[in-house]
Amino acid sequence: MSQFIELGFSPDLLKGIQSLGFENPTPVQEQVIPEIFGNKNDLIGLAQTGTGKTAAFGLPLIEQVDLNQNTTQVLILAPTRELCIQIASDLEQYAHYFTGLKIVPVYGGASIESQLKALKKGAQIVVGTPGRTLDMIKRKAANIGNINTVVLDEADEMLNMGFREELDNILQTTPAGKRTLLFSATMSKEVARISKNYLKNPVKITIGKQNSGAENIRHIYYQVHARDRYYALKRVADINPDIYGLVFCRTRMETKEVADKLIKDGYNADALHGDLSQAQRDYVMNRFRNRTIQMLVATDVAARGLDVNDISHVINYNLPDELDIYTHRSGRTGRAEKSGISISLVNYHEVRKIAQIEKIIGKKCEKHPVPSGEEICQKQLFNLIDRMENATVDEEQIAPFMDTVNKKLEWLSKEEIIKHFVSLEFNRFLDYYKNAPDLNKKANSSRAKAEKVGSSGRNESRNVRGKKNSHESFTRFFINIGKKDGIAPKNIIGMINDNTHDRDINIGDIDIKDSFSFFETGESHTGKILKAFKKEQFQGRQLQVEVAEERKKGKKDKKEKRKKKRA
Ligand code: AMP
């Protein structure tokens, strides 16, 4: 804590820092905080997410806000809605012991009215996505004419996502005398252009080697035939029973396919891609955050908003087209001082890209053989025994049953009992990997049929919420509950799940009004939805679900366009 005191924070901010459990500043904080406090220079910070850069700019900027002024003094731009919410909430936490500081996040995919209202009340700090921020400026709801600082967080991501025009527009309307702080994981050409056009004599701070993979990430690759990619993925998952991983695919279609196959094969997996509505995205992300989902299959764009610290493995099911993106993907693991593994599945033509990746990350990628069936069975067996050893035994609760259990097992020796218990869980793995082929052979034409069909020994999980058919039309329903009843989109999704018992229903937009709401589901499920809600009650009230009038076409088209832009 003493190092934070030395940086010059006020007692109230120090209390906030302490309550978050930060003991010492991270390297990026050590370098950036004195720069922000010390002079008025612009700054380029090349740092990955997970290095503590939000606090690096957030803490000193909070300290510098003039609380006597209600005008917007700091504008923070970030690429995704999730990151905006995260930054705003981090800042709120740092400033917990400050009175009078107003931080307002503005982002697309959410009601504009409440954000307009919040801005109207005044906000010294605005955190926004470029699109919604520009919208707010045009509506004269956000006034950035008096800001003293603009922060461009994850600038490379904002530019990758096509926000170049919005950034240019916003930056051109900021006062000439303001200071610009730009943070980026990579120094791409576009980031260099923005820096050249909008930053004046910036101080450059690089944390770690520029464009490098974090130190605590191991980079491993498996070389397989393209057709064996999925089987290799399963083996990676099976040899890591506690995997908590992000699987990156190149397209939405591939994302859906891989996730569907994993689910069918009994893995706790789901897909995150641009075809999902915001409510579905939130639902999937929450299930990943609370670890209901062990493997999340995602496109690069869709995964951008995901902020999870404990990811154990990043798996490149396919290498990204732009190899720079590899750094972003692998930077999802090994965060907050933890170690992580970035795995790439490459075919025989792609293997030359590994050398290019090594150049980008400044590190060697280790080539590992795809684990054999036998190795996987051994690992799974140890894991099972480990879990059995570590299971909590509640002596008191179990005692009344033990007599009967012992009597029933009397005919078995201790060795036999162990064998039976282990086999109960383990047979599925043994069966699946019996005669499993060696996926490392170059001319492997005889992939075992066992691996083509049937599932491995994973527990069954059928809770996917992906859209099976993205071209399916939607039916819009009216439901007679809304905000006043404490309803949020997740409650509607929950009700659809609970009342239909069908996890394959496509859910589209959910629009919560004051005393009623609208939701959309795949057209083919219209009858099922109407039937499922027919006799349902909510807080003692009869639920009323009806097919709503078609939304006006123009409005829907506009919305679709916006959706596409966001994705
Ligand atoms: P960020 O790079 O801003 O996304 O931060 C990554 C994680 O590190 C977040 O969970 C922060 O709460 C945490 N963090 C930031 N600064 C510190 C610090 N000085 N000590 C410990 N954890 C920190």
XYZ file of C-alpha atoms and ligand atoms in Angstrom:
590
model
C 0.000 0.000 0.000
C 2.893 2.323 0.771
C 3.736 2.490 -2.944
C 0.212 3.713 -3.693
C 0.586 6.347 -0.965
C 3.845 7.485 -2.560
C 2.080 7.967 -5.880
C 0.171 10.800 -4.256
C -3.440 9.653 -3.981
C -5.820 11.304 -1.525
C -6.933 9.379 1.604
C -10.427 8.727 0.165
C -9.062 7.182 -3.009
C -6.518 5.171 -0.999
C -9.417 3.769 1.028
C -11.078 2.676 -2.226
C -7.844 1.079 -3.461
C -7.398 -0.717 -0.162
C -10.937 -2.047 -0.102
C -10.293 -3.623 -3.520
C -7.338 -5.476 -2.060
C -4.724 -3.839 -4.324
C -1.485 -3.944 -2.339
C 1.042 -2.597 -4.801
C 0.725 -0.919 -8.185
C 1.175 -3.169 -11.222
C 4.023 -2.267 -13.659
C 1.674 -0.358 -15.969
C 0.302 1.595 -13.001
C 3.832 2.351 -11.734
C 4.668 3.961 -15.050
C 1.393 5.543 -16.154
C 0.148 7.092 -12.885
C 3.156 9.434 -12.376
C 2.877 10.484 -16.046
C -0.780 11.470 -15.631
C -0.094 13.272 -12.369
C 3.221 14.756 -13.441
C 2.722 16.522 -16.740
C 0.178 17.298 -19.390
C 1.671 15.201 -22.176
C -0.346 12.859 -24.340
C 0.434 9.219 -23.723
C 0.521 5.928 -25.607
C 0.376 2.879 -23.346
C 1.086 -0.423 -25.051
C -0.349 -2.876 -22.599
C -2.590 -5.909 -22.756
C -5.837 -6.256 -20.863
C -5.267 -7.892 -17.531
C -2.255 -5.711 -16.711
C -4.259 -3.314 -14.525
C -4.465 -0.529 -17.087
C -8.008 0.514 -16.133
C -6.744 1.551 -12.707
C -3.600 3.008 -14.299
C -5.645 5.714 -16.004
C -8.797 5.516 -13.849
C -7.259 6.259 -10.460
C -5.339 9.455 -11.358
C -8.175 10.726 -13.571
C -10.682 10.351 -10.722
C -8.295 12.237 -8.498
C -8.069 15.082 -11.011
C -11.813 15.540 -11.537
C -13.162 18.853 -10.283
C -16.150 17.768 -8.227
C -17.444 21.337 -8.036
C -18.098 21.252 -11.760
C -20.989 19.236 -13.100
C -19.680 19.306 -16.677
C -18.073 16.351 -18.444
C -14.333 16.492 -17.914
C -13.177 13.044 -18.982
C -14.345 10.949 -21.936
C -13.291 7.300 -22.027
C -13.940 5.424 -25.267
C -13.884 1.628 -25.339
C -14.798 -0.900 -28.053
C -17.651 -2.868 -26.488
C -20.661 -2.435 -24.298
C -19.265 -4.961 -21.827
C -15.948 -3.169 -21.537
C -17.727 0.173 -20.996
C -19.809 -1.315 -18.211
C -16.687 -2.896 -16.730
C -14.671 0.339 -16.821
C -17.534 2.386 -15.363
C -18.056 -0.139 -12.602
C -14.296 -0.314 -11.821
C -14.192 3.488 -11.624
C -17.242 3.514 -9.334
C -15.442 1.096 -7.047
C -12.222 3.121 -6.925
C -14.295 6.215 -6.151
C -16.479 4.507 -3.550
C -15.430 6.947 -0.818
C -15.762 10.021 -3.038
C -18.962 12.010 -2.876
C -20.384 13.828 -5.835
C -18.569 11.982 -8.627
C -20.864 10.921 -11.454
C -19.720 8.329 -13.969
C -22.115 7.480 -16.803
C -21.628 4.611 -19.241
C -23.255 4.938 -22.689
C -23.345 2.009 -25.108
C -25.460 0.538 -27.845
C -27.804 -2.404 -27.481
C -29.523 -0.806 -24.477
C -32.286 1.722 -23.975
C -31.132 5.152 -25.040
C -33.717 6.898 -22.811
C -32.157 5.902 -19.511
C -28.709 6.890 -20.780
C -30.063 10.245 -21.976
C -31.601 10.802 -18.556
C -28.352 9.918 -16.787
C -26.354 12.308 -18.986
C -28.881 15.058 -18.385
C -28.226 14.845 -14.650
C -24.566 15.566 -15.393
C -21.536 13.296 -15.580
C -17.976 14.323 -14.914
C -16.785 11.089 -16.510
C -18.481 9.520 -19.552
C -17.481 6.012 -20.623
C -18.826 5.120 -24.036
C -18.625 2.986 -27.134
C -17.760 5.169 -30.136
C -21.103 4.661 -31.923
C -23.383 5.506 -29.005
C -21.117 8.321 -27.817
C -21.253 9.994 -31.223
C -25.028 9.561 -31.216
C -25.196 11.255 -27.804
C -22.977 14.104 -28.998
C -25.184 14.641 -32.063
C -28.265 14.663 -29.849
C -26.491 17.249 -27.707
C -26.969 14.957 -24.720
C -23.233 14.563 -24.237
C -21.244 17.759 -24.181
C -17.591 17.085 -24.713
C -16.724 20.711 -25.464
C -15.059 21.154 -22.072
C -13.314 17.864 -21.512
C -9.705 17.956 -20.405
C -8.894 14.287 -21.094
C -9.927 11.667 -23.592
C -8.927 8.034 -23.096
C -8.935 5.624 -26.028
C -8.966 2.211 -24.401
C -8.184 -0.854 -26.507
C -7.676 1.474 -29.456
C -6.638 -1.379 -31.754
C -9.872 -3.220 -30.980
C -11.971 -0.122 -31.653
C -10.300 0.262 -35.031
C -10.520 -3.474 -35.806
C -14.238 -3.223 -35.168
C -14.621 -0.496 -37.770
C -15.074 2.504 -35.474
C -12.526 4.584 -37.407
C -15.063 7.090 -38.702
C -16.758 7.510 -35.330
C -13.394 8.021 -33.604
C -12.375 10.630 -36.166
C -15.683 12.418 -35.712
C -15.507 12.406 -31.930
C -11.859 13.388 -31.705
C -12.363 16.277 -34.107
C -15.007 17.769 -31.810
C -12.917 17.585 -28.618
C -11.163 20.779 -27.440
C -7.691 21.354 -28.841
C -6.138 21.719 -25.401
C -7.261 18.361 -24.047
C -4.903 15.527 -23.287
C -5.236 12.160 -25.042
C -4.294 8.862 -23.450
C -4.263 5.936 -25.857
C -4.050 2.329 -24.712
C -3.614 -0.552 -27.087
C -2.295 -4.107 -26.996
C -0.753 -3.782 -30.435
C 0.651 -0.903 -32.448
C -1.192 -1.603 -35.682
C -0.983 0.710 -38.697
C -4.383 2.188 -37.872
C -3.395 2.861 -34.261
C -0.255 4.561 -35.540
C -2.426 6.707 -37.835
C -4.731 7.779 -34.995
C -1.706 8.547 -32.826
C -0.082 10.603 -35.565
C -3.257 12.570 -36.277
C -4.515 13.198 -32.772
C -1.697 12.866 -30.236
C 0.864 15.581 -29.608
C 4.387 14.497 -28.645
C 3.098 11.471 -26.784
C 5.106 9.740 -24.082
C 5.273 6.069 -25.030
C 5.078 3.438 -22.328
C 5.433 -0.219 -23.241
C 4.633 -2.901 -20.737
C 6.419 -6.112 -21.649
C 7.753 -6.442 -25.150
C 5.627 -4.617 -27.720
C 3.117 -6.932 -29.358
C 4.388 -9.749 -27.187
C 2.498 -12.520 -25.514
C 2.383 -12.149 -21.738
C 5.211 -13.857 -19.888
C 3.040 -16.314 -18.037
C 1.410 -17.767 -21.149
C 2.710 -20.976 -22.699
C 2.141 -21.330 -26.413
C 1.584 -24.863 -27.640
C 0.580 -26.157 -31.039
C -0.668 -29.500 -32.308
C -0.214 -30.432 -35.941
C -3.149 -32.396 -37.313
C -4.973 -33.066 -40.543
C -7.661 -30.447 -41.146
C -10.274 -33.199 -40.956
C -9.026 -34.262 -37.498
C -9.252 -30.784 -36.010
C -12.429 -31.453 -34.056
C -11.123 -34.766 -32.690
C -7.924 -33.049 -31.613
C -10.010 -30.398 -29.843
C -11.852 -33.103 -27.938
C -8.594 -34.708 -26.908
C -7.279 -31.367 -25.667
C -10.441 -31.000 -23.598
C -10.276 -34.578 -22.324
C -6.616 -34.391 -21.279
C -7.492 -31.224 -19.307
C -10.509 -32.298 -17.257
C -10.677 -28.955 -15.432
C -10.378 -26.882 -18.578
C -12.042 -23.462 -18.501
C -11.432 -22.391 -22.021
C -12.226 -20.101 -24.902
C -12.220 -21.791 -28.301
C -11.749 -19.353 -31.172
C -13.217 -20.033 -34.588
C -13.026 -17.887 -37.696
C -16.670 -17.728 -38.701
C -20.076 -17.716 -37.046
C -20.988 -20.866 -38.911
C -17.926 -22.728 -37.674
C -18.514 -21.435 -34.135
C -22.037 -22.839 -34.183
C -20.938 -26.127 -35.682
C -18.121 -26.738 -33.207
C -20.272 -25.756 -30.208
C -23.155 -27.934 -31.410
C -20.848 -30.909 -31.815
C -19.300 -30.401 -28.385
C -22.715 -30.185 -26.773
C -23.878 -33.276 -28.618
C -20.767 -35.064 -27.392
C -21.615 -34.188 -23.809
C -19.320 -31.242 -23.070
C -20.415 -28.174 -21.134
C -20.042 -25.880 -24.095
C -21.878 -23.080 -25.842
C -21.412 -20.661 -28.718
C -20.941 -16.888 -28.716
C -21.282 -15.206 -32.088
C -22.790 -12.252 -33.842
C -26.122 -13.920 -34.641
C -27.160 -13.880 -30.996
C -29.336 -11.108 -29.630
C -27.909 -9.026 -26.781
C -30.057 -10.938 -24.288
C -28.740 -14.259 -25.580
C -25.159 -12.977 -25.472
C -25.599 -11.869 -21.851
C -27.138 -15.224 -20.998
C -24.269 -17.219 -22.547
C -21.597 -14.942 -21.069
C -23.099 -15.192 -17.600
C -23.159 -18.948 -17.810
C -19.504 -18.901 -18.838
C -18.622 -16.460 -16.057
C -20.279 -18.636 -13.435
C -18.623 -21.690 -14.993
C -21.800 -23.513 -15.976
C -20.100 -23.548 -19.356
C -16.584 -24.976 -19.387
C -15.795 -24.270 -23.018
C -17.044 -21.225 -24.842
C -16.704 -21.337 -28.617
C -16.528 -17.813 -30.003
C -15.678 -15.595 -32.918
C -13.097 -12.893 -32.305
C -15.644 -10.110 -32.522
C -18.167 -11.735 -30.192
C -15.527 -12.543 -27.563
C -14.376 -8.948 -27.356
C -16.795 -7.978 -24.646
C -15.945 -10.924 -22.472
C -13.932 -10.009 -19.431
C -12.984 -13.118 -17.488
C -9.757 -13.457 -15.538
C -9.386 -17.158 -14.862
C -9.422 -18.670 -18.338
C -7.060 -21.655 -18.258
C -6.835 -22.318 -22.007
C -7.309 -20.343 -25.170
C -7.712 -22.691 -28.104
C -7.216 -21.505 -31.650
C -9.453 -23.992 -33.412
C -8.308 -22.148 -36.492
C -5.575 -19.546 -36.570
C -6.892 -16.035 -37.188
C -6.536 -14.625 -40.712
C -4.683 -11.625 -39.312
C -1.965 -13.126 -37.164
C -1.832 -9.985 -34.966
C -5.177 -11.139 -33.571
C -3.357 -14.141 -32.079
C -1.937 -11.834 -29.392
C -5.443 -10.701 -28.458
C -6.737 -14.220 -28.304
C -3.887 -15.577 -26.199
C -4.046 -12.507 -23.945
C -7.393 -13.851 -22.717
C -5.527 -16.308 -20.546
C -2.611 -15.745 -18.163
C -4.305 -12.694 -16.682
C -4.045 -11.175 -13.226
C -0.737 -12.916 -12.503
C -2.104 -16.368 -13.324
C -0.553 -18.751 -15.810
C -2.326 -19.780 -18.974
C -1.957 -21.916 -22.069
C -2.649 -20.859 -25.626
C -3.163 -23.837 -27.926
C -3.286 -23.811 -31.710
C -4.581 -26.623 -33.859
C -2.800 -26.296 -37.179
C -2.908 -28.414 -40.292
C 0.102 -29.302 -42.383
C -0.248 -26.205 -44.590
C -0.721 -23.777 -41.724
C 2.315 -24.829 -39.759
C 4.477 -22.169 -41.444
C 2.325 -19.518 -39.740
C 3.701 -20.650 -36.386
C 7.068 -19.039 -37.199
C 5.270 -15.749 -37.929
C 3.398 -15.984 -34.628
C 6.660 -16.639 -32.793
C 8.012 -13.420 -34.298
C 4.960 -11.460 -33.187
C 4.941 -12.769 -29.619
C 8.729 -12.924 -29.313
C 8.471 -16.402 -27.867
C 8.775 -20.016 -28.980
C 5.649 -22.082 -29.582
C 6.087 -25.635 -28.323
C 5.058 -28.443 -30.649
C 3.302 -31.188 -28.697
C 1.959 -34.508 -29.965
C -1.828 -34.849 -29.803
C -2.446 -36.933 -26.662
C -3.174 -40.608 -27.253
C -6.322 -42.342 -26.043
C -4.278 -44.126 -23.397
C -2.817 -40.906 -22.006
C -6.277 -39.379 -21.832
C -7.727 -42.401 -20.039
C -4.903 -42.289 -17.517
C -5.405 -38.558 -16.895
C -9.147 -38.964 -16.538
C -8.700 -41.889 -14.197
C -6.408 -39.890 -11.914
C -8.799 -36.986 -12.019
C -11.669 -39.243 -11.032
C -9.700 -40.742 -8.155
C -8.621 -37.288 -7.071
C -12.216 -36.095 -6.996
C -13.243 -39.190 -5.062
C -10.455 -38.659 -2.503
C -11.356 -35.010 -2.081
C -15.125 -35.521 -1.859
C -16.514 -34.144 1.394
C -18.004 -36.922 3.463
C -20.771 -35.780 5.752
C -20.491 -38.469 8.406
C -23.666 -37.474 10.193
C -25.887 -37.410 7.127
C -24.524 -40.564 5.583
C -24.409 -42.646 8.802
C -28.057 -43.844 8.742
C -27.569 -45.311 5.251
C -24.234 -47.002 5.782
C -25.602 -50.231 7.282
C -27.739 -50.915 4.228
C -24.934 -49.935 1.854
C -22.427 -52.188 3.645
C -24.852 -55.105 3.616
C -25.493 -54.677 -0.089
C -21.760 -54.656 -0.867
C -20.854 -57.529 1.445
C -20.217 -59.891 -1.428
C -17.467 -57.686 -2.907
C -13.862 -57.359 -1.732
C -12.333 -53.887 -1.197
C -10.457 -54.138 -4.552
C -13.637 -55.125 -6.346
C -15.588 -52.246 -4.815
C -12.940 -49.776 -6.004
C -13.003 -51.304 -9.492
C -16.788 -51.066 -9.678
C -16.915 -47.442 -8.523
C -14.169 -46.362 -10.881
C -15.681 -48.241 -13.824
C -19.053 -46.663 -13.223
C -17.706 -43.280 -14.338
C -14.788 -44.390 -16.375
C -16.163 -46.992 -18.781
C -17.416 -44.328 -21.144
C -13.906 -42.941 -21.592
C -12.394 -46.389 -21.972
C -15.002 -47.325 -24.564
C -14.588 -44.127 -26.494
C -10.809 -44.228 -26.650
C -10.538 -47.988 -27.226
C -8.600 -48.317 -30.533
C -8.340 -44.526 -30.809
C -6.035 -43.665 -33.703
C -2.808 -41.709 -33.515
C -3.805 -38.249 -34.751
C -0.160 -37.293 -35.212
C 0.415 -39.521 -38.228
C 0.802 -37.507 -41.383
C -0.937 -39.956 -43.702
C -3.612 -40.992 -41.290
C -6.348 -42.336 -43.468
C -7.726 -44.777 -40.952
C -9.212 -42.591 -38.293
C -11.099 -44.915 -36.036
C -14.816 -44.992 -36.535
C -15.143 -44.864 -32.777
C -14.022 -41.272 -32.915
C -16.326 -40.347 -35.759
C -19.508 -41.249 -34.022
C -20.677 -41.386 -30.454
C -19.690 -39.196 -27.579
C -16.758 -39.276 -25.223
C -17.197 -39.835 -21.524
C -18.231 -36.316 -20.657
C -21.314 -35.633 -18.616
C -24.347 -34.838 -20.667
C -25.300 -31.197 -20.969
C -27.946 -29.975 -23.342
C -28.292 -26.373 -22.433
C -27.353 -24.642 -25.651
C -29.096 -21.427 -26.606
C -27.578 -20.955 -30.027
C -29.736 -20.209 -33.022
C -30.076 -23.440 -34.912
C -31.139 -21.790 -38.077
C -30.120 -18.187 -38.370
C -32.471 -17.657 -41.316
C -35.560 -18.633 -39.341
C -38.158 -15.869 -39.041
C -39.254 -14.732 -35.627
C -42.653 -14.389 -34.024
C -43.090 -11.396 -31.727
C -45.054 -12.010 -28.534
C -46.717 -9.653 -26.111
C -46.516 -10.543 -22.409
C -48.385 -8.667 -19.677
C -45.443 -8.102 -17.318
C -42.711 -5.493 -17.487
C -40.277 -3.290 -15.607
C -42.829 -2.500 -12.884
C -42.918 -6.213 -12.065
C -39.128 -6.279 -11.791
C -38.751 -8.057 -15.112
C -35.443 -8.043 -17.027
C -34.590 -9.917 -20.265
C -32.960 -12.732 -18.324
C -36.287 -13.400 -16.516
C -38.093 -13.751 -19.835
C -35.426 -16.172 -21.074
C -35.751 -18.080 -17.805
C -39.544 -18.311 -18.196
C -39.224 -19.566 -21.781
C -36.771 -22.212 -20.568
C -38.832 -23.253 -17.562
C -42.221 -23.313 -19.265
C -41.240 -24.990 -22.533
C -38.466 -27.254 -21.204
C -36.947 -26.759 -24.638
C -33.443 -25.318 -24.786
C -33.334 -25.211 -28.566
C -35.770 -22.356 -29.048
C -34.234 -19.383 -30.840
C -34.812 -16.261 -28.815
C -34.663 -12.928 -30.625
C -35.107 -9.415 -29.311
C -36.584 -8.811 -25.865
C -38.107 -5.415 -25.285
C -39.118 -4.632 -21.696
C -41.639 -1.819 -21.292
C -43.068 -0.458 -18.044
C -46.023 -2.769 -17.521
C -45.662 -5.183 -20.443
C -42.942 -6.564 -22.679
C -42.304 -8.077 -26.089
C -40.109 -11.019 -26.930
C -39.304 -12.905 -30.097
C -38.799 -16.603 -30.682
C -38.252 -18.729 -33.779
C -41.462 -18.895 -35.803
C -41.610 -22.684 -35.688
C -42.042 -22.515 -31.897
C -45.039 -20.150 -31.897
C -47.575 -22.815 -30.886
C -45.309 -24.216 -28.228
C -44.785 -20.809 -26.614
C -48.509 -19.996 -26.576
C -49.300 -23.368 -25.034
C -46.478 -23.197 -22.510
C -47.611 -19.872 -21.073
C -51.337 -20.614 -21.174
C -51.860 -21.522 -17.538
C -48.807 -19.879 -16.064
C -49.019 -17.323 -13.293
C -46.593 -14.643 -12.222
C -46.751 -13.378 -8.644
C -50.344 -14.601 -8.381
C -51.368 -12.995 -11.659
C -52.447 -14.869 -14.768
C -49.809 -14.475 -17.461
C -51.073 -13.348 -20.827
C -48.947 -14.177 -23.840
C -50.199 -13.309 -27.313
C -48.716 -12.952 -30.751
C -47.993 -9.240 -31.101
C -48.708 -7.099 -34.082
C -45.885 -7.134 -36.664
C -43.324 -4.492 -35.938
C -43.261 -1.770 -38.538
C -40.912 -2.917 -41.264
C -38.813 0.235 -41.476
C -38.046 0.112 -37.794
C -37.012 -3.507 -37.915
C -34.779 -2.955 -40.940
C -33.016 -0.126 -39.162
C -32.562 -2.288 -36.126
C -31.166 -5.148 -38.211
C -28.691 -2.748 -39.783
C -27.579 -1.547 -36.390
C -27.281 -5.115 -35.200
C -25.098 -6.017 -38.166
C -22.900 -3.017 -37.532
C -22.459 -4.008 -33.910
C -21.608 -7.573 -34.800
P -7.420 -4.583 -16.243
O -6.131 -4.762 -17.018
O -7.678 -3.166 -15.932
O -8.558 -5.279 -16.906
O -7.217 -5.289 -14.800
C -7.066 -6.674 -14.628
C -7.362 -7.134 -13.207
O -6.334 -6.763 -12.298
C -8.651 -6.574 -12.633
O -9.369 -7.657 -12.065
C -8.210 -5.600 -11.578
O -9.133 -5.520 -10.514
C -6.888 -6.189 -11.113
N -5.943 -5.160 -10.619
C -5.734 -3.933 -11.136
N -4.771 -3.283 -10.428
C -4.369 -4.126 -9.460
C -3.379 -4.030 -8.411
N -2.635 -2.956 -8.246
N -3.242 -5.094 -7.604
C -3.991 -6.207 -7.790
N -4.929 -6.368 -8.742
C -5.106 -5.333 -9.577
